[in-house]
mmCIF file of N, CA and C in Angstrom:
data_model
loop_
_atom_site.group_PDB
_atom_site.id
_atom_site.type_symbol
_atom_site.label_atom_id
_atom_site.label_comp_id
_atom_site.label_asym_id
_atom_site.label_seq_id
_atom_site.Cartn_x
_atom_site.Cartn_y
_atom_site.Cartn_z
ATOM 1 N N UNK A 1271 0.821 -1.187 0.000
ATOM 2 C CA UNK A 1271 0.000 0.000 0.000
ATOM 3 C C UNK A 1271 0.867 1.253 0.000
ATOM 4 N N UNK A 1272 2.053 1.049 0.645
ATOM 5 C CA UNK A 1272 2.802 2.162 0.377
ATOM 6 C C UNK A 1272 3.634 2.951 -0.350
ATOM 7 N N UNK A 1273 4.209 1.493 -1.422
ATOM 8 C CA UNK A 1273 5.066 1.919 -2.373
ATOM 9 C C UNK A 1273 4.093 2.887 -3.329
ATOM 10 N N UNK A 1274 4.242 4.032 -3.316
ATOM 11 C CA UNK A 1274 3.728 4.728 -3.811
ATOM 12 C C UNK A 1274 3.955 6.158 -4.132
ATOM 13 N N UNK A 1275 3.660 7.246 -4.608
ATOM 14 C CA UNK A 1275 4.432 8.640 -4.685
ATOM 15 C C UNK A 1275 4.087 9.942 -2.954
ATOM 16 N N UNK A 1276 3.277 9.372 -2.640
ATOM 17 C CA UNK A 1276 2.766 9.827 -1.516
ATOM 18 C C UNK A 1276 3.780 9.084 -0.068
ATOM 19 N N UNK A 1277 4.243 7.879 -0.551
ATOM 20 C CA UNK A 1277 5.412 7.822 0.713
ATOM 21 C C UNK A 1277 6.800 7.031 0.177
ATOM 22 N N UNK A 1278 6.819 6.440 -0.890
ATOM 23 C CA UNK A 1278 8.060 5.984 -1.611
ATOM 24 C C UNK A 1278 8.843 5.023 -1.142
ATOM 25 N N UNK A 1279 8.040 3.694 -0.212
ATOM 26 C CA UNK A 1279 8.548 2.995 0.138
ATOM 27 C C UNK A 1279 10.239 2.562 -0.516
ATOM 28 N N UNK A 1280 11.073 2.090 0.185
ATOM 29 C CA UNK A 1280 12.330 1.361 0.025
ATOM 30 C C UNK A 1280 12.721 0.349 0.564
ATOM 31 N N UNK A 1281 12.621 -1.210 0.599
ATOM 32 C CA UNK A 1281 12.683 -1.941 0.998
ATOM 33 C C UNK A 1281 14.434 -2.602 1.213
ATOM 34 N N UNK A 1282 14.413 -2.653 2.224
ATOM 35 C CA UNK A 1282 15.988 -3.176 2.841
ATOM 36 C C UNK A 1282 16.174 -4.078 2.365
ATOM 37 N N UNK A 1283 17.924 -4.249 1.994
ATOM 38 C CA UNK A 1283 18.177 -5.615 1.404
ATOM 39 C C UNK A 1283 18.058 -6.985 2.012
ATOM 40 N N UNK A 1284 16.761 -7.644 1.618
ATOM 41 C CA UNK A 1284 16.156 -9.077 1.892
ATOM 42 C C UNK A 1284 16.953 -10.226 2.279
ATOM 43 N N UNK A 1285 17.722 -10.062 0.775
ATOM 44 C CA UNK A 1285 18.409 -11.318 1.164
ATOM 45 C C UNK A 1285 19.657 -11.388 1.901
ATOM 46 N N UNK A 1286 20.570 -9.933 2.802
ATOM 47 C CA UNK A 1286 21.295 -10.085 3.842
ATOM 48 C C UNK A 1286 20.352 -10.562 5.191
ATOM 49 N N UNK A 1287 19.060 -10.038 5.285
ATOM 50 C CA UNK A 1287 18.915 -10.430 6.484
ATOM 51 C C UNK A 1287 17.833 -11.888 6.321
ATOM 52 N N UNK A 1288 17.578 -12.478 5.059
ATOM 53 C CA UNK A 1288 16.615 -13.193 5.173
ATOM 54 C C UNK A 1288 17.411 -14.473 6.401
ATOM 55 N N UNK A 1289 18.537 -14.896 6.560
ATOM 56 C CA UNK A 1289 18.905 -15.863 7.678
ATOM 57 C C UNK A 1289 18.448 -15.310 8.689
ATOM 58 N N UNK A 1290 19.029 -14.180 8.897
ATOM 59 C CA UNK A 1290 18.176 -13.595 10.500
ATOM 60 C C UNK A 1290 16.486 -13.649 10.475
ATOM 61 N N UNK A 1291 15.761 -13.993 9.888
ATOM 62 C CA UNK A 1291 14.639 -14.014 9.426
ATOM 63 C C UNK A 1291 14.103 -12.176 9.819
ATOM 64 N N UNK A 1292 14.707 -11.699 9.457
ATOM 65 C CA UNK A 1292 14.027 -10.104 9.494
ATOM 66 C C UNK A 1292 13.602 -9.845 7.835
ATOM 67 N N UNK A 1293 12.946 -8.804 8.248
ATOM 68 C CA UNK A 1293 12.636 -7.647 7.275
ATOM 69 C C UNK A 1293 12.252 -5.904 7.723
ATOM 70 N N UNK A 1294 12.918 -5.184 6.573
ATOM 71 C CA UNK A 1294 12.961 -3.784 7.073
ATOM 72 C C UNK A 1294 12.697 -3.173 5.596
ATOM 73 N N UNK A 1295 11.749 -2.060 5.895
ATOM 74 C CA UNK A 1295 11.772 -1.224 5.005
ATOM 75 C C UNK A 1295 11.668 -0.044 5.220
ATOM 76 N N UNK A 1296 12.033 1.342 4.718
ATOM 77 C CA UNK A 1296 11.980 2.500 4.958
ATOM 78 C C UNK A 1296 10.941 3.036 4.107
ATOM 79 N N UNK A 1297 10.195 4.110 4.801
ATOM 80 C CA UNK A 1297 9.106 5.495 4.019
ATOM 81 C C UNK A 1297 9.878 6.584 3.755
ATOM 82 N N UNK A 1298 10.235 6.503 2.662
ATOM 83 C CA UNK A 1298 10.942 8.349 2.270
ATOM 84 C C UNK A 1298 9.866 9.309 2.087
ATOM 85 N N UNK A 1299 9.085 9.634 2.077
ATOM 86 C CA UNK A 1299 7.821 10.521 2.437
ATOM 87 C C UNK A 1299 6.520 10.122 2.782
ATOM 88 N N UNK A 1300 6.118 10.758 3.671
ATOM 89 C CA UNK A 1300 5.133 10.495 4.337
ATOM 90 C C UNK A 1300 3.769 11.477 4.179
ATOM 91 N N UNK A 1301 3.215 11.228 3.826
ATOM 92 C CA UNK A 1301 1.815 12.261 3.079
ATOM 93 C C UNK A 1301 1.083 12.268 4.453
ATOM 94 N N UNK A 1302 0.835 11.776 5.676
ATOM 95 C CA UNK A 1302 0.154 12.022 6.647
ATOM 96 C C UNK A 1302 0.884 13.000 7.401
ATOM 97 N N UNK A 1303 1.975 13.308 7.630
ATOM 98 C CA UNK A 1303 3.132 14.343 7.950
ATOM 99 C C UNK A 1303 2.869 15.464 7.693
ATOM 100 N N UNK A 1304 2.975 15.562 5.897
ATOM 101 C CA UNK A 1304 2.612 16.814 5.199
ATOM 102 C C UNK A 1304 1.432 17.213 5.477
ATOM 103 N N UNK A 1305 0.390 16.307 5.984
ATOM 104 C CA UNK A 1305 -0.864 16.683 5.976
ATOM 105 C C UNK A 1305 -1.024 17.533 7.485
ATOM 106 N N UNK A 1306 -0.817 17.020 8.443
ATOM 107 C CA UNK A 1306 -0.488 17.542 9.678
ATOM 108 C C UNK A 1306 0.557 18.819 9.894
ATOM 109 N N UNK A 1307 1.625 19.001 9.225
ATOM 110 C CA UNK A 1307 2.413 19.936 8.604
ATOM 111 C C UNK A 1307 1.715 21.361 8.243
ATOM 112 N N UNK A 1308 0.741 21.064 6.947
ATOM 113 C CA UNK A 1308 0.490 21.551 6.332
ATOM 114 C C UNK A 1308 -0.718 22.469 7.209
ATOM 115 N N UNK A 1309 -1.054 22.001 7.668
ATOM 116 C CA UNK A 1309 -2.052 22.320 8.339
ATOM 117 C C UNK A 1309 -1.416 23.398 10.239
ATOM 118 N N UNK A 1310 -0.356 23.440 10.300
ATOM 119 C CA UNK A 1310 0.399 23.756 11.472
ATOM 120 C C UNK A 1310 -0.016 23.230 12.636
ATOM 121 N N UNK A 1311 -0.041 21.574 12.686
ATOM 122 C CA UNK A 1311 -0.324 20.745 13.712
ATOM 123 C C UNK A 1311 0.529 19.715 13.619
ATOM 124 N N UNK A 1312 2.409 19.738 13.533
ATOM 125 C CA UNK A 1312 3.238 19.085 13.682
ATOM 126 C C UNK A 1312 3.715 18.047 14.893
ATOM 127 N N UNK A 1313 2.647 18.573 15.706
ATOM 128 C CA UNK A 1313 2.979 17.635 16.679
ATOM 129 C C UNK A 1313 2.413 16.777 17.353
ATOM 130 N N UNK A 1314 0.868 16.626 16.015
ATOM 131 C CA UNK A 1314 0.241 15.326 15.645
ATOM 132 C C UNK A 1314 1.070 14.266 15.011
ATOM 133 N N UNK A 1315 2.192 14.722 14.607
ATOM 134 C CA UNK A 1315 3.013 14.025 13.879
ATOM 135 C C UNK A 1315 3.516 12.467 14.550
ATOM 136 N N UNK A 1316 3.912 12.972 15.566
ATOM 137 C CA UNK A 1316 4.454 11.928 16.428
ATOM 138 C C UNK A 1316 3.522 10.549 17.066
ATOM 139 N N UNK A 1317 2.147 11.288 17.149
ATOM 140 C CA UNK A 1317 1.205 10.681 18.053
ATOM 141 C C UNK A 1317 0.463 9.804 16.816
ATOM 142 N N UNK A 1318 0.800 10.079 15.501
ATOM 143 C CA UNK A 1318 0.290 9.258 14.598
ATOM 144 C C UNK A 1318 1.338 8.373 14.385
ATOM 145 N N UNK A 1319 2.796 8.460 14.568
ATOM 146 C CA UNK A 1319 3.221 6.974 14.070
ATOM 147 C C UNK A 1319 3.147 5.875 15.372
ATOM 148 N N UNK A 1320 2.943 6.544 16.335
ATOM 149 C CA UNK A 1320 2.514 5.438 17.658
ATOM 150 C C UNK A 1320 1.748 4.532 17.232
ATOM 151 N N UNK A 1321 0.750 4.687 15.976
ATOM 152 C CA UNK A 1321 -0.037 3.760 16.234
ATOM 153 C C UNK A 1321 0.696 2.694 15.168
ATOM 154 N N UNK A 1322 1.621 2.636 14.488
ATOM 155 C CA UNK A 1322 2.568 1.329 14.158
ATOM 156 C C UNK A 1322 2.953 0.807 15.541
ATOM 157 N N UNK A 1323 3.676 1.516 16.224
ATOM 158 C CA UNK A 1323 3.962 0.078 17.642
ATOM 159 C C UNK A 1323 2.979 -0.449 17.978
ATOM 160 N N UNK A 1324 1.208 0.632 18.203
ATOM 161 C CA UNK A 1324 0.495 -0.413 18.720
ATOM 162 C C UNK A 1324 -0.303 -1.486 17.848
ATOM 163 N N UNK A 1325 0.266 -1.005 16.745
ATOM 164 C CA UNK A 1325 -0.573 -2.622 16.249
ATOM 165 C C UNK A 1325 0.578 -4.058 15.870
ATOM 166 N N UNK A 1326 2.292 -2.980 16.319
ATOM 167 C CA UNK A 1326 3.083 -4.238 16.262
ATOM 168 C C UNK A 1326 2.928 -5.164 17.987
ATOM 169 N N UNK A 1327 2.334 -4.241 18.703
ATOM 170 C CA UNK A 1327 1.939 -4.803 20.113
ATOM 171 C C UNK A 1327 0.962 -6.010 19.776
ATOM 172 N N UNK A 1328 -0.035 -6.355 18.750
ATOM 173 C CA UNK A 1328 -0.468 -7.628 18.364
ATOM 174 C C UNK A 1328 0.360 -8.589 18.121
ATOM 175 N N UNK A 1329 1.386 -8.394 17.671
ATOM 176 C CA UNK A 1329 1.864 -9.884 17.429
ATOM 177 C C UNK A 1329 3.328 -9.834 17.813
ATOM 178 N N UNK A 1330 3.367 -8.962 19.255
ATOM 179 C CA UNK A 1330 4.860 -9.109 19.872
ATOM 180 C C UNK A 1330 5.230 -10.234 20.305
ATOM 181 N N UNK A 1331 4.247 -10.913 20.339
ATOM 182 C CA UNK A 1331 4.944 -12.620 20.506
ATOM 183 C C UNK A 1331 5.922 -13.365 19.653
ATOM 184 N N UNK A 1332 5.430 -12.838 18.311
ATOM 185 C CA UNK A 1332 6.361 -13.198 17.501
ATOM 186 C C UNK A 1332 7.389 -12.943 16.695
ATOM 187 N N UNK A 1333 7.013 -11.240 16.959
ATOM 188 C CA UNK A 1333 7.528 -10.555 16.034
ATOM 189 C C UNK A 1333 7.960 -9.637 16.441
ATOM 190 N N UNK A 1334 9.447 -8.678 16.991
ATOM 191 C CA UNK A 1334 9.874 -7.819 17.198
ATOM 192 C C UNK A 1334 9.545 -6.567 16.479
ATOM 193 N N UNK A 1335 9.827 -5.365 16.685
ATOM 194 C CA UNK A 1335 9.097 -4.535 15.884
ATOM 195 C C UNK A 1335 10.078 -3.394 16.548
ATOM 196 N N UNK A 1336 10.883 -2.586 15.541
ATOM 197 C CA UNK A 1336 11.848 -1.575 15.784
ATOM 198 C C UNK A 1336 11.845 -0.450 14.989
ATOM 199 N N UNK A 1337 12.099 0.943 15.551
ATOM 200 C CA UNK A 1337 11.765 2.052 14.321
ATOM 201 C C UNK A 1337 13.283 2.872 15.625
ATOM 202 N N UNK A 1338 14.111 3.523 14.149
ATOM 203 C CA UNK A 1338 14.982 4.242 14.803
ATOM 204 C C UNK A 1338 14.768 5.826 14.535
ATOM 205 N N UNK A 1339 14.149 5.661 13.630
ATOM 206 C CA UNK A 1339 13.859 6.907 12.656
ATOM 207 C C UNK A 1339 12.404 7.624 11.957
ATOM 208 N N UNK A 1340 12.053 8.681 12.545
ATOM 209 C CA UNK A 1340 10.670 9.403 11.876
ATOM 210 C C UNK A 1340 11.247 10.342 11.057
ATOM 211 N N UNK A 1341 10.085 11.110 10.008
ATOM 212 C CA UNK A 1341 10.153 12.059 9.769
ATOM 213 C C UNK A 1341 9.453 13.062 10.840
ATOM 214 N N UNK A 1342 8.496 12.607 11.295
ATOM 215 C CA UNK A 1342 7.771 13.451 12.195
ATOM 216 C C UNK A 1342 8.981 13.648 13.581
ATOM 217 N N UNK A 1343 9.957 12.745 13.827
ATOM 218 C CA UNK A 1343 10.892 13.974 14.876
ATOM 219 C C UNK A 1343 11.788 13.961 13.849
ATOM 220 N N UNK A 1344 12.088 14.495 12.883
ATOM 221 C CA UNK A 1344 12.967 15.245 12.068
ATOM 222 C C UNK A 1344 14.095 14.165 11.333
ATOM 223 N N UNK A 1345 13.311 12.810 11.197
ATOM 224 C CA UNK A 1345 14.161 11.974 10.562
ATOM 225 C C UNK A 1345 14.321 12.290 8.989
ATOM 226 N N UNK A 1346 14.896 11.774 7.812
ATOM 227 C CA UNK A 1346 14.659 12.428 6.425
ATOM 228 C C UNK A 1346 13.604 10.331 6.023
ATOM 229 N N UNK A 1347 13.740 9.859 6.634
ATOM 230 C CA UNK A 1347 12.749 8.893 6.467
ATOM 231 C C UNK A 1347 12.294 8.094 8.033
ATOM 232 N N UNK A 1348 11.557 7.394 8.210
ATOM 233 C CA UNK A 1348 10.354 6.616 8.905
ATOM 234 C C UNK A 1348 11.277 4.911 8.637
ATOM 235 N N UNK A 1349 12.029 4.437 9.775
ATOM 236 C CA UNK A 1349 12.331 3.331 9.595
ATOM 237 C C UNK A 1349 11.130 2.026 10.067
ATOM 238 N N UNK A 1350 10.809 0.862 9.471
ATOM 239 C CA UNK A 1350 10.393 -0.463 9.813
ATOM 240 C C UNK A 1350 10.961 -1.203 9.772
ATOM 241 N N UNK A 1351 11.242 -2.113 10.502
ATOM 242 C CA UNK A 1351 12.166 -2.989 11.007
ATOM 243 C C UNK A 1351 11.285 -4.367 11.866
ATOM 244 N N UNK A 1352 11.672 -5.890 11.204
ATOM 245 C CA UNK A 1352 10.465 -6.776 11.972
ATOM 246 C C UNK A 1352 11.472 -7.820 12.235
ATOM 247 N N UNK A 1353 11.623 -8.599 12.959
ATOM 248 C CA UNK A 1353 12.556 -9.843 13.158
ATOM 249 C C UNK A 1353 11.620 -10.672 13.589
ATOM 250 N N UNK A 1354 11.524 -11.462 13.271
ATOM 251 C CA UNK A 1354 11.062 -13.063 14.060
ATOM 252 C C UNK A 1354 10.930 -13.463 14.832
ATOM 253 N N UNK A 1355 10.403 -13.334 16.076
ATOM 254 C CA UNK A 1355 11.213 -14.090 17.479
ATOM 255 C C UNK A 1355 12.087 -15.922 17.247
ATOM 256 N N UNK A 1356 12.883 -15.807 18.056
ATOM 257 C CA UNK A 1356 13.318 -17.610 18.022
ATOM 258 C C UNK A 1356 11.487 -18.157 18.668
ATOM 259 N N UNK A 1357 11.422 -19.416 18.384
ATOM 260 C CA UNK A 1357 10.615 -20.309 19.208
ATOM 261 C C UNK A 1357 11.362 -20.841 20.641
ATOM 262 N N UNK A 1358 11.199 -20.014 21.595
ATOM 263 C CA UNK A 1358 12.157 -20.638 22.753
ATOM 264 C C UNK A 1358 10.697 -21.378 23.845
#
């Protein structure tokens, strides 16, 4: 849904981490940003990408879920980042 001109998905190279069983991809623009931006309510910005952790909070059992980077606190992209858990 995202690869698109409104956020320009970039998907991390697969097959270094496919052994680690991860996957990561980055948003180089974010059209909900601009929209909040645009509007001089930037600091909706933040409180809208919360809701990626909470829906990676569904399946933290299995699935780690890491972001180092927003645009909304002044990143130049929005990192995703998912690893696997082991079965321990």
């Amino acid at each position: 849904i995202y690869d698109n001109e409104y956020f320009q998905l970039s998907v991390i190279d697969s097959k270094k981490h496919k052994e680690d069983k991860e996957f990561g991809f980055n948003i180089n623009r974010c059209l909900y940003y601009e929209i909040v931006e645009h509007n001089d309510m930037r600091h909706l910005g933040p409180i809208l990408c919360m809701y990626d952790h909470i829906i990676a909070n569904s399946w933290e059992k299995w699935i780690e879920f890491t972001r180092t980077d927003t645009i909304a606190d002044g990143g130049n992209h929005c990192s995703f980042r998912y690893k696997l858990k082991s079965n321990e």
